[in-house]
Structures are given as C-alpha cells and as structure tokens.
CSV table of C-alpha atoms (C1' of nucleotides) in Angstrom, one decimal:
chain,number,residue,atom,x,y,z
A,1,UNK,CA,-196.4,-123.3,40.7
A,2,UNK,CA,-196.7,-125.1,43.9
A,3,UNK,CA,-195.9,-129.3,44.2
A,4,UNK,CA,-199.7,-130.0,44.2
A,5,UNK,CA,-200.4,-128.5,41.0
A,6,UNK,CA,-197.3,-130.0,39.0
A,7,UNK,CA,-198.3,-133.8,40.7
A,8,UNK,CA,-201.6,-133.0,39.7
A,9,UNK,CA,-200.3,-132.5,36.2
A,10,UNK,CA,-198.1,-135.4,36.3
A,11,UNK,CA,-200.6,-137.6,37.5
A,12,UNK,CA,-202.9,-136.4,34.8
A,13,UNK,CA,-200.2,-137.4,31.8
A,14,UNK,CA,-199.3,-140.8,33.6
A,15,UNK,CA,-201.7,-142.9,31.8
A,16,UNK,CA,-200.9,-144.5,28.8
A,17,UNK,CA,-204.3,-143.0,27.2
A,18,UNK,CA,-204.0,-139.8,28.2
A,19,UNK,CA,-200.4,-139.3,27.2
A,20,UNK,CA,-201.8,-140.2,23.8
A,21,UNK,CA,-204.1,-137.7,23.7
A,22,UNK,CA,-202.5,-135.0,25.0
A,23,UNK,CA,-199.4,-135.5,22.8
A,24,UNK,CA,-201.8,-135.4,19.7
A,25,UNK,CA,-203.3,-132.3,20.8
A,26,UNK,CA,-199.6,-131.0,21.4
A,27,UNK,CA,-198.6,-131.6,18.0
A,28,UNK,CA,-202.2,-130.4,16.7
A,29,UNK,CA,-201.9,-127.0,18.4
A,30,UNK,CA,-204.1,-124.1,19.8
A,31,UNK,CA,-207.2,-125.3,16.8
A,32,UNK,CA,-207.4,-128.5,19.0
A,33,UNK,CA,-209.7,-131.7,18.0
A,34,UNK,CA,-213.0,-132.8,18.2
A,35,UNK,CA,-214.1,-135.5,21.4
A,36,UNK,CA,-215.1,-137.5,18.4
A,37,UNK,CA,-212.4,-137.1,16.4
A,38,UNK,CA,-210.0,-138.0,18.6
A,39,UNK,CA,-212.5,-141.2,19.8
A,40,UNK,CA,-211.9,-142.3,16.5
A,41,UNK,CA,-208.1,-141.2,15.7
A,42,UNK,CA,-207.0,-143.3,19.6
A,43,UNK,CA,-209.6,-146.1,18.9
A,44,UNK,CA,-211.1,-145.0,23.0
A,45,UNK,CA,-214.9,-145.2,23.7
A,46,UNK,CA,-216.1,-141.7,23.8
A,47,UNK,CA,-217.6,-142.1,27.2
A,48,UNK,CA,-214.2,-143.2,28.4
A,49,UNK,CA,-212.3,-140.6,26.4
A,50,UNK,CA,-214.8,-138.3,28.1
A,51,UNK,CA,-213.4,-139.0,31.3
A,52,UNK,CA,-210.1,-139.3,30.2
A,53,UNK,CA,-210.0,-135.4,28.7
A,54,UNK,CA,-211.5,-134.4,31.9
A,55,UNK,CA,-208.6,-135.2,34.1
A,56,UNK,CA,-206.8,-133.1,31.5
A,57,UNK,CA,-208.8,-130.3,31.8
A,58,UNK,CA,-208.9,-130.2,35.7
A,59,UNK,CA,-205.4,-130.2,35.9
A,60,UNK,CA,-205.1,-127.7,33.9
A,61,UNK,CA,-203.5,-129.2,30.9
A,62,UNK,CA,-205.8,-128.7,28.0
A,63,UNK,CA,-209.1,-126.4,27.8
A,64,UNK,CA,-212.3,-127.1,25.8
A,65,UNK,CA,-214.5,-124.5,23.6
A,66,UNK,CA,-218.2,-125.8,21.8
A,67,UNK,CA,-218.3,-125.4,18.3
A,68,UNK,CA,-221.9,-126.0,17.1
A,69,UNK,CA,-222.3,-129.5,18.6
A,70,UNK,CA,-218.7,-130.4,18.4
A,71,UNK,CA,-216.6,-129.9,21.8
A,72,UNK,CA,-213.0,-128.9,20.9
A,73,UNK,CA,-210.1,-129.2,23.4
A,74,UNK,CA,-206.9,-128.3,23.1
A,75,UNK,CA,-203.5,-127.5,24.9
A,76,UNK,CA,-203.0,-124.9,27.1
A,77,UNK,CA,-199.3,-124.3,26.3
A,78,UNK,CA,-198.4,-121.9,28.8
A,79,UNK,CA,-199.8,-124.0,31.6
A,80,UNK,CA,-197.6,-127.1,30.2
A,81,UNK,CA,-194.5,-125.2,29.6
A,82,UNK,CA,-194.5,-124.1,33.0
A,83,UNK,CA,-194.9,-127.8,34.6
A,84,UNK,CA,-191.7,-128.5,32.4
A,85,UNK,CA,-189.7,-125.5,33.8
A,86,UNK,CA,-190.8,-126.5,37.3
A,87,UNK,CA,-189.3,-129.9,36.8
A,88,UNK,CA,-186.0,-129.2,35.9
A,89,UNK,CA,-185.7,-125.8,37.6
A,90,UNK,CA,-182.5,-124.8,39.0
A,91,UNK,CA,-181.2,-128.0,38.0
A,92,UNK,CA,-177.0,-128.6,38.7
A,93,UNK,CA,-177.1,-126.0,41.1
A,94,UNK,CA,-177.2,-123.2,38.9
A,95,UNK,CA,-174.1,-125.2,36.4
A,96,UNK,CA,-176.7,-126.2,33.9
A,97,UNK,CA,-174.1,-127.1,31.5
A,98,UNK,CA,-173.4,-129.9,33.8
A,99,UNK,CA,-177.2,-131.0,32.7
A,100,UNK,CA,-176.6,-131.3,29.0
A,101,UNK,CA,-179.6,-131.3,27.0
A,102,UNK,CA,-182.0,-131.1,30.3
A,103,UNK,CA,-180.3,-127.3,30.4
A,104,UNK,CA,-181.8,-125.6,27.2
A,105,UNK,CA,-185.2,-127.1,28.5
A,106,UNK,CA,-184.9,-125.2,31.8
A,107,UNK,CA,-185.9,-121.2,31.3
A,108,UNK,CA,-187.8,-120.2,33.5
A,109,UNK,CA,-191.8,-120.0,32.1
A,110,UNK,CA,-194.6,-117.8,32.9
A,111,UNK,CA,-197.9,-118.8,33.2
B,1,UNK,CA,-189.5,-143.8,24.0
B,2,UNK,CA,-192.5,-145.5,24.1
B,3,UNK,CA,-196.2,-144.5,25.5
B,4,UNK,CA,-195.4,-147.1,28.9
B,5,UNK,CA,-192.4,-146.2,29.9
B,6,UNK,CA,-193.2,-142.6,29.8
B,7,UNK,CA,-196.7,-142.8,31.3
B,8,UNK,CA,-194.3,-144.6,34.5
B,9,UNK,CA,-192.3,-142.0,35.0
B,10,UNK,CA,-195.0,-139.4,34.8
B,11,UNK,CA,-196.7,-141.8,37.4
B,12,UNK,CA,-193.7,-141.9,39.4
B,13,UNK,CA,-193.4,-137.7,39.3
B,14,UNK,CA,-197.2,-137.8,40.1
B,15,UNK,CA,-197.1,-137.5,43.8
B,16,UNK,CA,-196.1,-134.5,46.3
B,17,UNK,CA,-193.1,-136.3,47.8
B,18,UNK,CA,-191.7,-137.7,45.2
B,19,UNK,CA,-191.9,-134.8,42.9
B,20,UNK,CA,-190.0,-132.5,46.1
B,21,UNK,CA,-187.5,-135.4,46.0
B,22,UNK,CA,-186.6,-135.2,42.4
B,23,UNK,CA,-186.5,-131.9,42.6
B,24,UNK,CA,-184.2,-131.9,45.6
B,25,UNK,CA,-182.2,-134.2,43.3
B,26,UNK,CA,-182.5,-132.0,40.2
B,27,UNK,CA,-181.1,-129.0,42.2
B,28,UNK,CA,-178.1,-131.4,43.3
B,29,UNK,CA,-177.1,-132.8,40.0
B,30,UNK,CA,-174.7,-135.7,39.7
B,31,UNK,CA,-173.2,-135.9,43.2
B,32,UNK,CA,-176.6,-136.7,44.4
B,33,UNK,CA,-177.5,-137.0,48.1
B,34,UNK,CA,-177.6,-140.0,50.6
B,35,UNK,CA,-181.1,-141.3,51.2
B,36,UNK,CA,-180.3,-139.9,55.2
B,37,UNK,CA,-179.7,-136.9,54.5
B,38,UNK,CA,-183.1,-136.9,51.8
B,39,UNK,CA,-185.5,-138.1,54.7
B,40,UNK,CA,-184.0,-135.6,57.3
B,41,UNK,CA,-184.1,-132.7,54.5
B,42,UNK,CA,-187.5,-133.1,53.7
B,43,UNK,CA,-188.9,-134.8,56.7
B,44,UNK,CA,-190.1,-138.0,55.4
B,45,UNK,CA,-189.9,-141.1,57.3
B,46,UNK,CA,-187.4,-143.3,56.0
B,47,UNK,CA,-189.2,-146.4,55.1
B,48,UNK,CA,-191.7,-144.3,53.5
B,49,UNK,CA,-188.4,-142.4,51.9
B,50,UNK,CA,-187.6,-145.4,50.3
B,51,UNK,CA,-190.7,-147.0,48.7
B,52,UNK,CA,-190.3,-143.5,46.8
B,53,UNK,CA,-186.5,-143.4,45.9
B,54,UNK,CA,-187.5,-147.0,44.6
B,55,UNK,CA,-190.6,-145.9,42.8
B,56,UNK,CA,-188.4,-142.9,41.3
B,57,UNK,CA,-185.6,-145.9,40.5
B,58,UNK,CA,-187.6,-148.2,38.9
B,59,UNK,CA,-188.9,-145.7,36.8
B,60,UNK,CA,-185.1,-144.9,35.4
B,61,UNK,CA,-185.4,-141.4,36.9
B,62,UNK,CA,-183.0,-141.2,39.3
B,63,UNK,CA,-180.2,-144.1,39.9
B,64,UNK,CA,-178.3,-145.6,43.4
B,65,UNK,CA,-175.0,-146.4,44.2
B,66,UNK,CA,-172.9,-147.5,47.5
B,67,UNK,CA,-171.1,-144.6,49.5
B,68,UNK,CA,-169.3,-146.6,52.7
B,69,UNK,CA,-172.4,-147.5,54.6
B,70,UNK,CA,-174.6,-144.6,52.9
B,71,UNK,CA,-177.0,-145.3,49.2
B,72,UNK,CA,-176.4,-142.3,47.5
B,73,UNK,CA,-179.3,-141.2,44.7
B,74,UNK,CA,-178.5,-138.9,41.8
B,75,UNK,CA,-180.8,-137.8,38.9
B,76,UNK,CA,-180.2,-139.8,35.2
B,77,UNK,CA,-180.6,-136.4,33.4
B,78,UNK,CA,-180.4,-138.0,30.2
B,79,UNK,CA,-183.6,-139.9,30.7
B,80,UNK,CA,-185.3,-137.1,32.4
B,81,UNK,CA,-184.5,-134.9,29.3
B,82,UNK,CA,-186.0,-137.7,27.4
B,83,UNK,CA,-189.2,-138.0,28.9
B,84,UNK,CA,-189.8,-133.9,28.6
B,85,UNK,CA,-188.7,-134.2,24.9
B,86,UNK,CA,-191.2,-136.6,24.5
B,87,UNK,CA,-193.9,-135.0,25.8
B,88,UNK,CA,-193.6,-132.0,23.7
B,89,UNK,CA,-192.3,-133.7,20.9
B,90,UNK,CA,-193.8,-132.1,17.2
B,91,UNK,CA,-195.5,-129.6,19.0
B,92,UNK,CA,-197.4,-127.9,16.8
B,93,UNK,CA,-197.2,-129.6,13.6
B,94,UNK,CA,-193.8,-128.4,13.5
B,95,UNK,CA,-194.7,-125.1,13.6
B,96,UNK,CA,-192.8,-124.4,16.8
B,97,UNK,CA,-193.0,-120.5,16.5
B,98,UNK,CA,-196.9,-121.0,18.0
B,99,UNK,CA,-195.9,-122.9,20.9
B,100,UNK,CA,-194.0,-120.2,22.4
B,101,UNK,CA,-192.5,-121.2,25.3
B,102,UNK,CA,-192.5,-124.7,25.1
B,103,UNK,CA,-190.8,-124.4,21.6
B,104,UNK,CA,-187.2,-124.0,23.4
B,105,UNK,CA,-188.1,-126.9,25.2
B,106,UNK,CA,-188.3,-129.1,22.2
B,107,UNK,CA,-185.4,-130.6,20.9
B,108,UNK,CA,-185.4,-134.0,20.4
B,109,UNK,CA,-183.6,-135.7,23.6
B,110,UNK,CA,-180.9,-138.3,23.5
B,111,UNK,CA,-181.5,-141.5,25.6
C,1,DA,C1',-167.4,-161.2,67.3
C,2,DT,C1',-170.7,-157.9,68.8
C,3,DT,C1',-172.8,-153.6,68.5
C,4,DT,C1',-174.4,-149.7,66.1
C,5,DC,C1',-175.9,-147.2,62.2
C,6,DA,C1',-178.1,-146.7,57.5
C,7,DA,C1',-181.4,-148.2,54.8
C,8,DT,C1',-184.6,-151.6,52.9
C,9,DT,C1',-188.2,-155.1,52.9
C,10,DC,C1',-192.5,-157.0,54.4
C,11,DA,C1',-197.5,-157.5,55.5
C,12,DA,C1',-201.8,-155.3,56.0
C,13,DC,C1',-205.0,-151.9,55.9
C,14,DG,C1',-207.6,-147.8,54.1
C,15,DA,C1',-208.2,-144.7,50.3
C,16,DG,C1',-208.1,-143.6,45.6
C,17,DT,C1',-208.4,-144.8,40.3
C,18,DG,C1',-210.1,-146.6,35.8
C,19,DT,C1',-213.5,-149.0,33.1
C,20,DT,C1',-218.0,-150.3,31.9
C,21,DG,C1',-222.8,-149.9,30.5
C,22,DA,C1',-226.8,-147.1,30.9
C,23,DA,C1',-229.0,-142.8,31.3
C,24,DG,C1',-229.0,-137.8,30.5
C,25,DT,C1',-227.8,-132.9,28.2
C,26,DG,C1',-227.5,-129.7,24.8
C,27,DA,C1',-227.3,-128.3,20.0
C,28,DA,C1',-228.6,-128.8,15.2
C,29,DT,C1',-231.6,-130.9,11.7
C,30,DT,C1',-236.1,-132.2,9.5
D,1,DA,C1',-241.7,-130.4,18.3
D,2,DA,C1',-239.6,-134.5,17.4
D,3,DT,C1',-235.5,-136.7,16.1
D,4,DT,C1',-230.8,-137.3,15.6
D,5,DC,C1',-226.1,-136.5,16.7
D,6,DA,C1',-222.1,-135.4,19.9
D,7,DC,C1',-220.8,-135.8,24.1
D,8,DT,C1',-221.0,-136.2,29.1
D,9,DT,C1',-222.5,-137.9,33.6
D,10,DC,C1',-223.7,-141.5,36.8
D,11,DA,C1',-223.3,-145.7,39.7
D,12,DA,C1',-220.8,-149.8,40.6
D,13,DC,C1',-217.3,-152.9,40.4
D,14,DA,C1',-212.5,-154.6,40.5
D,15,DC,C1',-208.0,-153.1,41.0
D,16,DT,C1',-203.9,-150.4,42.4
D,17,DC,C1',-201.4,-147.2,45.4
D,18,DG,C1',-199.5,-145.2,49.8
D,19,DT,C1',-198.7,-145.3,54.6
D,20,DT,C1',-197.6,-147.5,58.8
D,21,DG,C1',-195.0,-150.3,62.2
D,22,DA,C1',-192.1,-154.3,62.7
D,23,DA,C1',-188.6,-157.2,61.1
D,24,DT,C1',-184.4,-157.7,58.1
D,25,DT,C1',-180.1,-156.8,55.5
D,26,DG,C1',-175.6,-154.9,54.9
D,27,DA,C1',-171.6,-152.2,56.3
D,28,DA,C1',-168.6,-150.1,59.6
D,29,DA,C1',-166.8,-149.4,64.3
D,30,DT,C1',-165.4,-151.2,68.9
DNA sequence: ATTTCAATTCAACGAGTGTTGAAGTGAATT
DNA sequence: AATTCACTTCAACACTCGTTGAATTGAAAT
C-alpha cells in the first residue's frame, strides 16, 4: 500500500459519521446492512448517508451489492486490515516488544 | 474512546505527510527523532514540519519534549494501539474467526 | 551581552469538504 | 404502465484545511 491510499483511508474514517458507520458494519460483518437500515439505526438523512458511504467505498473501505431494491454495503476486511498493518509496520525498529499491545496488531496483511 | 477523539486522530493520519511522519516515528519507537532531523529526512520545510508534528500532537498521537536546544517527537504507542483497537473493536459480532486478518488485530487496547 | 541555531507562530490566500434541499434512477408492486 | 419505495446524484452554500513567507521565541555558544 502506498501513503496515498492509506490517507485516503484515513481521511475517509475521520468523520465522526463515518466512523460510526463503518464500525457498525465492522461488527456486522461480510452480510453488511441496508442504506436504509443503517439511515435509521445512526439517525443520518439517507441522502447524506449516501454520500457519507461513498467516501467509504472510494477509498476502498467497504463495497456495496443490490439486493432487490435494497443496496447492502459492507466491509472489505482485507482492505482494512492492511491499512492497519501499514500503520504500525515495522514499528520499534524491528523490537516490537518495545510496542506493547501496538506489537500483536502489526503482522504483516495481504490484500 | 469516544467517536471525536478518534475521528481526530484519523484526521490527523489523513494526510501524506503526516502519515510518512508517523510512520517515520513508528519505525523509531520511544527515542523519537528531533523535529531537524524529521524535516531534513523527509524533505519538508520546517514551518510546514511543524503545523503537522502539532496536528499529530494535538491529536495525542505522538508527544514532545526538550533535548538541549533540539524538540524531540516520539510516538504515544499506547494511544495509537487504542485508536486501531477501536476501530476494529467487536468485529464481527464476536465472531472473530470471519474477520481473518483483522481478528489478530483485535484485542481491546489499554489507554 | 551578542550571535547563532532550532524550531514555532502568525497572517493570508487558494483549494477542498460537508450539508442541505430538490431532482433523478432503478427495481418491485398493483 | 403507473405508482411506490429505496437510494443516489446534483448544485450551491458556508466552512475548514494546508501552504507559504515573514516575524518571533527559546536555548546554547562565543
């Protein structure tokens, strides 16, 4: 991953709305949520949610599918493990017990 | 942590230069490096330098102290770990095993 | 005390971001 | 085929952010 792809991300999640929304899709998983559902569940206007899970998607975070009229998004975990593992890669110099907790948090990740 | 003070270090991460400056940091661990010797490493200008190590600061991700006539800046890995804990925090619905990755990455973070 | 070095602060400008309300798409129902 | 529902796109506005150059602070050396 190269530094414009991980700011990308990172400006994608800094945004007190958005960092709502992409934890509840975190802790929903790969079956995801309904625009309208999660309108409802984060109180947001849907045209403003709408914009909101677009930044997400263009940065790679989260990925939507139809289902009948319903749009579903949900994480793309690979892509969001990876922007971890570039944060805190090689951290300490290659001591990582120097890092503490920060050190079972930085494996390397594919995708 | 709460949504705000997460979304601001996101925001503070969300930017080219400051994200190769953390990193730089990262890599250094708790010695940390004098702003000099950041702004000649990764050819930044130092006023500009500056406004970011402050941005980074203010944020709680990285911290300052006095070195003779030099400010030396070192990563606060414990709030660093916090911030990535919270982001993937209940990933899942505790079913970590789906999350792959990211499931190693999810221990609940100190500070 | 004066000079030099390290780094920060300030003011100002241009560029980018987020919200809002209204209009538009695309899919299912009747 | 017309309507309804779910959601997205569009345009416009105020607001915030990042960079630049100049001035300032604070610490050490002469």
């Amino acid at each position: 991953m190269d530094d414009r792809t991980a700011a990308e991300r990172f400006s994608a999640l800094a945004h007190p709305t958005r960092l709502r929304l992409f934890r509840r899709l975190m802790q929903t998983g790969p079956d995801g949520l309904a625009a309208g559902v999660l309108a409802e569940a984060l109180q947001v206007a849907p045209n403003n949610l709408s914009a909101h899970l677009n930044t997400l998607s263009q940065a790679g975070l989260i990925e939507a599918r139809r289902e009948g009229r319903s749009r579903i998004y949900a994480v793309r975990i690979g892509a969001t493990a990876a922007t971890v593992g570039f944060l805190v890669d090689e951290c300490c110099q290659g001591h990582p017990e120097v890092c503490g907790v920060v050190a079972r948090r930085a494996e390397p990740a594919g995708v």
